[in-house]
mmCIF file with all atom_site columns, C-alpha atoms in Angstrom:
data_model
loop_
_atom_site.group_PDB
_atom_site.id
_atom_site.type_symbol
_atom_site.label_atom_id
_atom_site.label_alt_id
_atom_site.label_comp_id
_atom_site.label_asym_id
_atom_site.label_entity_id
_atom_site.label_seq_id
_atom_site.pdbx_PDB_ins_code
_atom_site.Cartn_x
_atom_site.Cartn_y
_atom_site.Cartn_z
_atom_site.occupancy
_atom_site.B_iso_or_equiv
_atom_site.pdbx_formal_charge
_atom_site.auth_seq_id
_atom_site.auth_comp_id
_atom_site.auth_asym_id
_atom_site.auth_atom_id
_atom_site.pdbx_PDB_model_num
ATOM 1   C CA . MET A 1 1   ? -9.769  -14.019 4.828   1.00 40.00 ? 707 MET A CA 1
ATOM 2   C CA . SER A 1 2   ? -11.562 -10.867 4.643   1.00 44.00 ? 708 SER A CA 1
ATOM 3   C CA . ASN A 1 3   ? -12.388 -8.990  1.569   1.00 48.00 ? 709 ASN A CA 1
ATOM 4   C CA . PRO A 1 4   ? -10.963 -5.681  0.624   1.00 47.00 ? 710 PRO A CA 1
ATOM 5   C CA . GLY A 1 5   ? -13.177 -2.926  1.936   1.00 45.00 ? 711 GLY A CA 1
ATOM 6   C CA . ASP A 1 6   ? -14.927 -4.587  4.803   1.00 45.00 ? 712 ASP A CA 1
ATOM 7   C CA . SER A 1 7   ? -14.119 -3.173  8.128   1.00 40.00 ? 713 SER A CA 1
ATOM 8   C CA . ALA A 1 8   ? -14.337 -4.277  11.546  1.00 36.00 ? 714 ALA A CA 1
ATOM 9   C CA . ARG A 1 9   ? -17.990 -3.203  13.029  1.00 34.00 ? 715 ARG A CA 1
ATOM 10  C CA . GLY A 1 10  ? -21.361 -3.120  10.967  1.00 38.00 ? 716 GLY A CA 1
ATOM 11  C CA . ASP A 1 11  ? -19.216 -4.080  7.940   1.00 41.00 ? 717 ASP A CA 1
ATOM 12  C CA . SER A 1 12  ? -18.699 -7.771  8.457   1.00 39.00 ? 718 SER A CA 1
ATOM 13  C CA . TYR A 1 13  ? -18.708 -10.352 5.855   1.00 39.00 ? 719 TYR A CA 1
ATOM 14  C CA . ASP A 1 14  ? -19.897 -13.931 6.372   1.00 40.00 ? 720 ASP A CA 1
ATOM 15  C CA . GLN A 1 15  ? -17.887 -17.011 5.321   1.00 37.00 ? 721 GLN A CA 1
ATOM 16  C CA . SER A 1 16  ? -20.735 -18.140 2.741   1.00 37.00 ? 722 SER A CA 1
ATOM 17  C CA . GLY A 1 17  ? -19.862 -15.073 0.715   1.00 43.00 ? 723 GLY A CA 1
ATOM 18  C CA . GLY A 1 18  ? -22.573 -12.818 1.350   1.00 46.00 ? 724 GLY A CA 1
ATOM 19  C CA . SER A 1 19  ? -23.727 -9.587  3.451   1.00 48.00 ? 725 SER A CA 1
ATOM 20  C CA . THR A 1 20  ? -24.506 -10.173 7.068   1.00 56.00 ? 726 THR A CA 1
ATOM 21  C CA . PRO A 1 21  ? -28.357 -9.495  7.792   1.00 58.00 ? 727 PRO A CA 1
ATOM 22  C CA . ASP A 1 22  ? -27.003 -6.045  9.273   1.00 73.00 ? 728 ASP A CA 1
ATOM 23  C CA . ARG A 1 23  ? -26.107 -4.948  5.850   1.00 77.00 ? 729 ARG A CA 1
ATOM 24  C CA . HIS A 1 24  ? -29.176 -5.930  3.853   1.00 85.00 ? 730 HIS A CA 1
ATOM 25  C CA . GLU A 1 25  ? -26.971 -5.627  -0.010  1.00 87.00 ? 731 GLU A CA 1
ATOM 26  C CA . THR A 1 26  ? -26.528 -7.783  -2.687  1.00 89.00 ? 732 THR A CA 1
ATOM 27  C CA . PRO A 1 27  ? -22.828 -9.132  -3.630  1.00 87.00 ? 733 PRO A CA 1
ATOM 28  C CA . THR A 1 28  ? -22.909 -6.450  -6.473  1.00 85.00 ? 734 THR A CA 1
ATOM 29  C CA . GLU A 1 29  ? -23.951 -3.682  -3.873  1.00 88.00 ? 735 GLU A CA 1
ATOM 30  C CA . ARG A 1 30  ? -20.923 -5.228  -1.756  1.00 90.00 ? 736 ARG A CA 1
ATOM 31  C CA . LEU A 1 31  ? -18.480 -5.157  -4.423  1.00 87.00 ? 737 LEU A CA 1
ATOM 32  C CA . ASP A 1 32  ? -19.320 -1.981  -5.520  1.00 86.00 ? 738 ASP A CA 1
ATOM 33  C CA . ARG A 1 33  ? -18.809 -0.597  -1.693  1.00 90.00 ? 739 ARG A CA 1
ATOM 34  C CA . ASN A 1 34  ? -15.766 -2.266  -1.356  1.00 89.00 ? 740 ASN A CA 1
ATOM 35  C CA . TRP A 1 35  ? -14.345 -0.815  -4.694  1.00 87.00 ? 741 TRP A CA 1
ATOM 36  C CA . ALA A 1 36  ? -15.434 2.628   -3.245  1.00 89.00 ? 742 ALA A CA 1
ATOM 37  C CA . SER A 1 37  ? -13.756 2.060   0.048   1.00 90.00 ? 743 SER A CA 1
ATOM 38  C CA . LEU A 1 38  ? -10.710 0.828   -1.975  1.00 90.00 ? 744 LEU A CA 1
ATOM 39  C CA . LEU A 1 39  ? -10.542 3.700   -3.884  1.00 89.00 ? 745 LEU A CA 1
ATOM 40  C CA . GLN A 1 40  ? -10.657 6.128   -0.841  1.00 91.00 ? 746 GLN A CA 1
ATOM 41  C CA . GLU A 1 41  ? -7.558  4.316   0.703   1.00 91.00 ? 747 GLU A CA 1
ATOM 42  C CA . LEU A 1 42  ? -5.786  4.751   -2.674  1.00 91.00 ? 748 LEU A CA 1
ATOM 43  C CA . ARG A 1 43  ? -6.343  8.226   -2.407  1.00 91.00 ? 749 ARG A CA 1
ATOM 44  C CA . VAL A 1 44  ? -4.370  8.298   0.563   1.00 91.00 ? 750 VAL A CA 1
ATOM 45  C CA . VAL A 1 45  ? -1.333  6.030   -0.133  1.00 93.00 ? 751 VAL A CA 1
ATOM 46  C CA . GLN A 1 46  ? -1.038  7.497   -3.774  1.00 92.00 ? 752 GLN A CA 1
ATOM 47  C CA . THR A 1 47  ? -0.831  11.120  -2.700  1.00 92.00 ? 753 THR A CA 1
ATOM 48  C CA . GLY A 1 48  ? 2.056   10.178  -0.347  1.00 92.00 ? 754 GLY A CA 1
ATOM 49  C CA . GLY A 1 49  ? 3.744   7.715   -2.506  1.00 94.00 ? 755 GLY A CA 1
ATOM 50  C CA . GLN A 1 50  ? 3.574   10.421  -5.705  1.00 94.00 ? 756 GLN A CA 1
ATOM 51  C CA . ILE A 1 51  ? 5.283   12.759  -3.479  1.00 95.00 ? 757 ILE A CA 1
ATOM 52  C CA . LEU A 1 52  ? 7.845   10.806  -2.320  1.00 96.00 ? 758 LEU A CA 1
ATOM 53  C CA . THR A 1 53  ? 8.349   9.744   -5.773  1.00 95.00 ? 759 THR A CA 1
ATOM 54  C CA . GLY A 1 54  ? 8.170   13.058  -7.409  1.00 96.00 ? 760 GLY A CA 1
ATOM 55  C CA . LEU A 1 55  ? 10.814  14.389  -4.916  1.00 96.00 ? 761 LEU A CA 1
ATOM 56  C CA . MET A 1 56  ? 12.992  11.709  -5.077  1.00 97.00 ? 762 MET A CA 1
ATOM 57  C CA . LEU A 1 57  ? 12.977  12.068  -9.237  1.00 96.00 ? 763 LEU A CA 1
ATOM 58  C CA . THR A 1 58  ? 14.903  15.663  -8.782  1.00 96.00 ? 764 THR A CA 1
ATOM 59  C CA . VAL A 1 59  ? 17.206  14.525  -6.332  1.00 96.00 ? 765 VAL A CA 1
ATOM 60  C CA . PRO A 1 60  ? 20.241  13.113  -8.762  1.00 95.00 ? 766 PRO A CA 1
ATOM 61  C CA . PHE A 1 61  ? 19.915  16.569  -10.488 1.00 96.00 ? 767 PHE A CA 1
ATOM 62  C CA . GLN A 1 62  ? 20.671  18.549  -6.978  1.00 95.00 ? 768 GLN A CA 1
ATOM 63  C CA . GLU A 1 63  ? 24.025  20.395  -6.429  1.00 94.00 ? 769 GLU A CA 1
ATOM 64  C CA . GLY A 1 64  ? 25.156  17.844  -3.505  1.00 93.00 ? 770 GLY A CA 1
ATOM 65  C CA . PHE A 1 65  ? 24.130  14.452  -5.509  1.00 96.00 ? 771 PHE A CA 1
ATOM 66  C CA . GLU A 1 66  ? 27.359  13.658  -6.730  1.00 95.00 ? 772 GLU A CA 1
ATOM 67  C CA . GLU A 1 67  ? 28.968  14.433  -2.849  1.00 95.00 ? 773 GLU A CA 1
ATOM 68  C CA . LEU A 1 68  ? 27.244  11.071  -1.765  1.00 96.00 ? 774 LEU A CA 1
ATOM 69  C CA . THR A 1 69  ? 29.184  8.127   -1.224  1.00 96.00 ? 775 THR A CA 1
ATOM 70  C CA . SER A 1 70  ? 28.353  5.023   -3.829  1.00 96.00 ? 776 SER A CA 1
ATOM 71  C CA . ARG A 1 71  ? 26.481  3.445   -1.218  1.00 96.00 ? 777 ARG A CA 1
ATOM 72  C CA . GLU A 1 72  ? 24.465  6.326   -0.613  1.00 97.00 ? 778 GLU A CA 1
ATOM 73  C CA . GLN A 1 73  ? 23.749  6.898   -4.170  1.00 97.00 ? 779 GLN A CA 1
ATOM 74  C CA . ASN A 1 74  ? 23.224  3.221   -4.617  1.00 97.00 ? 780 ASN A CA 1
ATOM 75  C CA . ILE A 1 75  ? 20.604  2.931   -1.574  1.00 97.00 ? 781 ILE A CA 1
ATOM 76  C CA . PHE A 1 76  ? 19.122  5.949   -2.980  1.00 97.00 ? 782 PHE A CA 1
ATOM 77  C CA . VAL A 1 77  ? 18.597  4.475   -6.667  1.00 98.00 ? 783 VAL A CA 1
ATOM 78  C CA . VAL A 1 78  ? 17.207  1.313   -5.724  1.00 98.00 ? 784 VAL A CA 1
ATOM 79  C CA . SER A 1 79  ? 14.885  3.138   -2.880  1.00 98.00 ? 785 SER A CA 1
ATOM 80  C CA . LEU A 1 80  ? 13.788  5.184   -6.091  1.00 98.00 ? 786 LEU A CA 1
ATOM 81  C CA . VAL A 1 81  ? 13.447  2.136   -7.882  1.00 98.00 ? 787 VAL A CA 1
ATOM 82  C CA . PHE A 1 82  ? 11.025  1.098   -5.370  1.00 98.00 ? 788 PHE A CA 1
ATOM 83  C CA . ALA A 1 83  ? 9.233   4.246   -5.052  1.00 98.00 ? 789 ALA A CA 1
ATOM 84  C CA . VAL A 1 84  ? 8.708   4.186   -8.781  1.00 98.00 ? 790 VAL A CA 1
ATOM 85  C CA . LEU A 1 85  ? 7.315   0.511   -8.899  1.00 98.00 ? 791 LEU A CA 1
ATOM 86  C CA . SER A 1 86  ? 4.989   1.641   -5.995  1.00 97.00 ? 792 SER A CA 1
ATOM 87  C CA . THR A 1 87  ? 3.640   4.237   -7.675  1.00 96.00 ? 793 THR A CA 1
ATOM 88  C CA . VAL A 1 88  ? 2.967   2.316   -10.890 1.00 96.00 ? 794 VAL A CA 1
ATOM 89  C CA . THR A 1 89  ? 1.589   -0.344  -8.690  1.00 96.00 ? 795 THR A CA 1
ATOM 90  C CA . LEU A 1 90  ? -0.603  1.653   -6.846  1.00 95.00 ? 796 LEU A CA 1
ATOM 91  C CA . ILE A 1 91  ? -2.168  3.938   -10.215 1.00 94.00 ? 797 ILE A CA 1
ATOM 92  C CA . SER A 1 92  ? -2.369  0.298   -11.602 1.00 94.00 ? 798 SER A CA 1
ATOM 93  C CA . PRO A 1 93  ? -6.018  -0.216  -10.315 1.00 93.00 ? 799 PRO A CA 1
ATOM 94  C CA . VAL A 1 94  ? -7.172  2.744   -12.384 1.00 90.00 ? 800 VAL A CA 1
ATOM 95  C CA . ALA A 1 95  ? -5.769  1.365   -15.415 1.00 91.00 ? 801 ALA A CA 1
ATOM 96  C CA . LEU A 1 96  ? -7.391  -1.928  -14.996 1.00 92.00 ? 802 LEU A CA 1
ATOM 97  C CA . HIS A 1 97  ? -10.789 0.033   -13.973 1.00 87.00 ? 803 HIS A CA 1
ATOM 98  C CA . ARG A 1 98  ? -10.633 1.643   -17.201 1.00 87.00 ? 804 ARG A CA 1
ATOM 99  C CA . LEU A 1 99  ? -9.897  -1.576  -19.296 1.00 88.00 ? 805 LEU A CA 1
ATOM 100 C CA . LEU A 1 100 ? -12.607 -3.609  -17.406 1.00 85.00 ? 806 LEU A CA 1
ATOM 101 C CA . PHE A 1 101 ? -15.064 -0.880  -17.309 1.00 82.00 ? 807 PHE A CA 1
ATOM 102 C CA . ARG A 1 102 ? -18.753 -2.182  -18.383 1.00 84.00 ? 808 ARG A CA 1
ATOM 103 C CA . ARG A 1 103 ? -17.332 -5.758  -18.905 1.00 82.00 ? 809 ARG A CA 1
ATOM 104 C CA . HIS A 1 104 ? -19.251 -7.090  -15.717 1.00 80.00 ? 810 HIS A CA 1
ATOM 105 C CA . ALA A 1 105 ? -16.012 -7.888  -14.133 1.00 79.00 ? 811 ALA A CA 1
ATOM 106 C CA . ILE A 1 106 ? -16.443 -5.987  -10.751 1.00 84.00 ? 812 ILE A CA 1
ATOM 107 C CA . ASP A 1 107 ? -15.568 -8.764  -8.873  1.00 89.00 ? 813 ASP A CA 1
ATOM 108 C CA . GLN A 1 108 ? -11.877 -9.335  -10.415 1.00 90.00 ? 814 GLN A CA 1
ATOM 109 C CA . LEU A 1 109 ? -11.498 -5.568  -10.291 1.00 89.00 ? 815 LEU A CA 1
ATOM 110 C CA . VAL A 1 110 ? -11.997 -5.561  -6.480  1.00 90.00 ? 816 VAL A CA 1
ATOM 111 C CA . ASP A 1 111 ? -9.955  -8.928  -5.804  1.00 92.00 ? 817 ASP A CA 1
ATOM 112 C CA . ARG A 1 112 ? -7.123  -7.429  -8.177  1.00 94.00 ? 818 ARG A CA 1
ATOM 113 C CA . ALA A 1 113 ? -6.968  -3.760  -7.120  1.00 93.00 ? 819 ALA A CA 1
ATOM 114 C CA . HIS A 1 114 ? -7.097  -5.195  -3.677  1.00 93.00 ? 820 HIS A CA 1
ATOM 115 C CA . ARG A 1 115 ? -3.503  -7.161  -4.406  1.00 95.00 ? 821 ARG A CA 1
ATOM 116 C CA . LEU A 1 116 ? -2.019  -4.711  -5.756  1.00 96.00 ? 822 LEU A CA 1
ATOM 117 C CA . THR A 1 117 ? -2.832  -2.191  -3.371  1.00 95.00 ? 823 THR A CA 1
ATOM 118 C CA . LEU A 1 118 ? -0.789  -4.297  -0.895  1.00 95.00 ? 824 LEU A CA 1
ATOM 119 C CA . ILE A 1 119 ? 2.086   -4.869  -3.376  1.00 97.00 ? 825 ILE A CA 1
ATOM 120 C CA . GLY A 1 120 ? 2.055   -1.394  -3.853  1.00 96.00 ? 826 GLY A CA 1
ATOM 121 C CA . ILE A 1 121 ? 2.031   -0.711  -0.023  1.00 96.00 ? 827 ILE A CA 1
ATOM 122 C CA . GLY A 1 122 ? 5.118   -3.011  0.881   1.00 97.00 ? 828 GLY A CA 1
ATOM 123 C CA . LEU A 1 123 ? 6.798   -1.631  -2.472  1.00 97.00 ? 829 LEU A CA 1
ATOM 124 C CA . LEU A 1 124 ? 6.231   1.904   -0.582  1.00 97.00 ? 830 LEU A CA 1
ATOM 125 C CA . GLY A 1 125 ? 7.435   0.887   2.684   1.00 97.00 ? 831 GLY A CA 1
ATOM 126 C CA . ILE A 1 126 ? 10.914  -0.402  1.106   1.00 98.00 ? 832 ILE A CA 1
ATOM 127 C CA . ALA A 1 127 ? 11.253  3.133   -0.506  1.00 98.00 ? 833 ALA A CA 1
ATOM 128 C CA . LEU A 1 128 ? 10.740  4.793   2.525   1.00 97.00 ? 834 LEU A CA 1
ATOM 129 C CA . ILE A 1 129 ? 13.204  2.721   4.752   1.00 98.00 ? 835 ILE A CA 1
ATOM 130 C CA . GLY A 1 130 ? 16.049  3.128   1.998   1.00 98.00 ? 836 GLY A CA 1
ATOM 131 C CA . VAL A 1 131 ? 15.304  6.751   1.954   1.00 97.00 ? 837 VAL A CA 1
ATOM 132 C CA . LEU A 1 132 ? 15.724  6.969   5.552   1.00 98.00 ? 838 LEU A CA 1
ATOM 133 C CA . THR A 1 133 ? 18.573  4.718   5.681   1.00 98.00 ? 839 THR A CA 1
ATOM 134 C CA . VAL A 1 134 ? 20.271  7.266   3.586   1.00 97.00 ? 840 VAL A CA 1
ATOM 135 C CA . ILE A 1 135 ? 19.462  10.600  5.221   1.00 97.00 ? 841 ILE A CA 1
ATOM 136 C CA . PHE A 1 136 ? 20.855  8.674   8.570   1.00 98.00 ? 842 PHE A CA 1
ATOM 137 C CA . ASP A 1 137 ? 23.975  7.651   6.398   1.00 97.00 ? 843 ASP A CA 1
ATOM 138 C CA . ILE A 1 138 ? 24.597  11.127  5.126   1.00 96.00 ? 844 ILE A CA 1
ATOM 139 C CA . VAL A 1 139 ? 23.780  12.529  8.678   1.00 97.00 ? 845 VAL A CA 1
ATOM 140 C CA . PHE A 1 140 ? 25.451  10.031  11.497  1.00 97.00 ? 846 PHE A CA 1
ATOM 141 C CA . GLY A 1 141 ? 27.082  7.372   9.200   1.00 94.00 ? 847 GLY A CA 1
ATOM 142 C CA . GLY A 1 142 ? 26.932  3.990   8.698   1.00 93.00 ? 848 GLY A CA 1
ATOM 143 C CA . TRP A 1 143 ? 25.908  2.320   12.009  1.00 97.00 ? 849 TRP A CA 1
ATOM 144 C CA . ALA A 1 144 ? 23.154  5.095   12.594  1.00 97.00 ? 850 ALA A CA 1
ATOM 145 C CA . ALA A 1 145 ? 21.763  4.244   8.977   1.00 97.00 ? 851 ALA A CA 1
ATOM 146 C CA . LEU A 1 146 ? 21.572  0.659   9.628   1.00 97.00 ? 852 LEU A CA 1
ATOM 147 C CA . THR A 1 147 ? 20.173  0.874   12.923  1.00 98.00 ? 853 THR A CA 1
ATOM 148 C CA . ALA A 1 148 ? 17.278  3.719   11.759  1.00 98.00 ? 854 ALA A CA 1
ATOM 149 C CA . GLY A 1 149 ? 16.627  1.504   8.390   1.00 98.00 ? 855 GLY A CA 1
ATOM 150 C CA . GLY A 1 150 ? 16.151  -1.666  10.558  1.00 98.00 ? 856 GLY A CA 1
ATOM 151 C CA . ALA A 1 151 ? 14.182  0.201   13.360  1.00 98.00 ? 857 ALA A CA 1
ATOM 152 C CA . ALA A 1 152 ? 11.971  1.519   10.342  1.00 98.00 ? 858 ALA A CA 1
ATOM 153 C CA . LEU A 1 153 ? 11.572  -1.969  9.170   1.00 98.00 ? 859 LEU A CA 1
ATOM 154 C CA . VAL A 1 154 ? 10.523  -2.997  12.370  1.00 98.00 ? 860 VAL A CA 1
ATOM 155 C CA . VAL A 1 155 ? 8.183   -0.265  12.623  1.00 98.00 ? 861 VAL A CA 1
ATOM 156 C CA . PHE A 1 156 ? 6.583   -1.163  9.175   1.00 97.00 ? 862 PHE A CA 1
ATOM 157 C CA . VAL A 1 157 ? 6.177   -4.922  9.663   1.00 97.00 ? 863 VAL A CA 1
ATOM 158 C CA . PHE A 1 158 ? 4.691   -4.288  12.866  1.00 97.00 ? 864 PHE A CA 1
ATOM 159 C CA . MET A 1 159 ? 1.837   -1.298  11.771  1.00 96.00 ? 865 MET A CA 1
ATOM 160 C CA . TRP A 1 160 ? 1.338   -2.529  8.197   1.00 94.00 ? 866 TRP A CA 1
ATOM 161 C CA . VAL A 1 161 ? 1.511   -6.052  8.803   1.00 95.00 ? 867 VAL A CA 1
ATOM 162 C CA . ALA A 1 162 ? 1.623   -7.726  12.019  1.00 96.00 ? 868 ALA A CA 1
ATOM 163 C CA . MET A 1 163 ? -0.777  -5.189  14.156  1.00 96.00 ? 869 MET A CA 1
ATOM 164 C CA . PRO A 1 164 ? -3.590  -5.403  10.822  1.00 94.00 ? 870 PRO A CA 1
ATOM 165 C CA . LEU A 1 165 ? -3.405  -9.623  11.085  1.00 94.00 ? 871 LEU A CA 1
ATOM 166 C CA . ARG A 1 166 ? -3.607  -9.755  14.534  1.00 95.00 ? 872 ARG A CA 1
ATOM 167 C CA . GLU A 1 167 ? -6.524  -7.704  14.525  1.00 95.00 ? 873 GLU A CA 1
ATOM 168 C CA . ARG A 1 168 ? -8.236  -9.754  11.947  1.00 91.00 ? 874 ARG A CA 1
ATOM 169 C CA . ARG A 1 169 ? -7.559  -12.765 13.724  1.00 94.00 ? 875 ARG A CA 1
ATOM 170 C CA . ARG A 1 170 ? -9.329  -11.468 16.772  1.00 93.00 ? 876 ARG A CA 1
ATOM 171 C CA . LEU A 1 171 ? -12.237 -10.336 14.525  1.00 90.00 ? 877 LEU A CA 1
ATOM 172 C CA . SER A 1 172 ? -12.331 -13.862 13.082  1.00 89.00 ? 878 SER A CA 1
ATOM 173 C CA . ARG A 1 173 ? -12.714 -15.385 16.920  1.00 88.00 ? 879 ARG A CA 1
ATOM 174 C CA . HIS A 1 174 ? -15.412 -13.572 17.288  1.00 81.00 ? 880 HIS A CA 1
ATOM 175 C CA . ASP A 1 175 ? -17.449 -14.222 13.926  1.00 70.00 ? 881 ASP A CA 1
#
């Protein structure tokens, strides 16, 4: 399994847990690099998740919300819950870092933050699928909503799970 922050080229990681010869870094330097890389990724996904959550938090207070069917409102509220959970999960590495600061726990920090980021991305995907489903239900009706939600699920699973795992296996065969 690759480590958080390791990329495809020039950033490889050998099976023994140390840096490859082209890196010449200590385990602590590798963890610091992985943490910095993870923070960059979090900046991207946190921004999108926070914007989505913020916008969703205002929707129930808009004039037309009560005109939605109960099904649309239910899907929306469930999606909102997933958006909030995603935001909380994606911000958690920052809180974790603050609480572990100066405790010499960078290894645990990188591992937990990596896992939290993956969970947060999954929760964000579910929220996005729900929002898309509600919008298609409002505009086109039930079957279009199911089709759009299903298509979004397939695209997210392919782009966020299958394709990265396929690339990871391909890279593992080259190592």
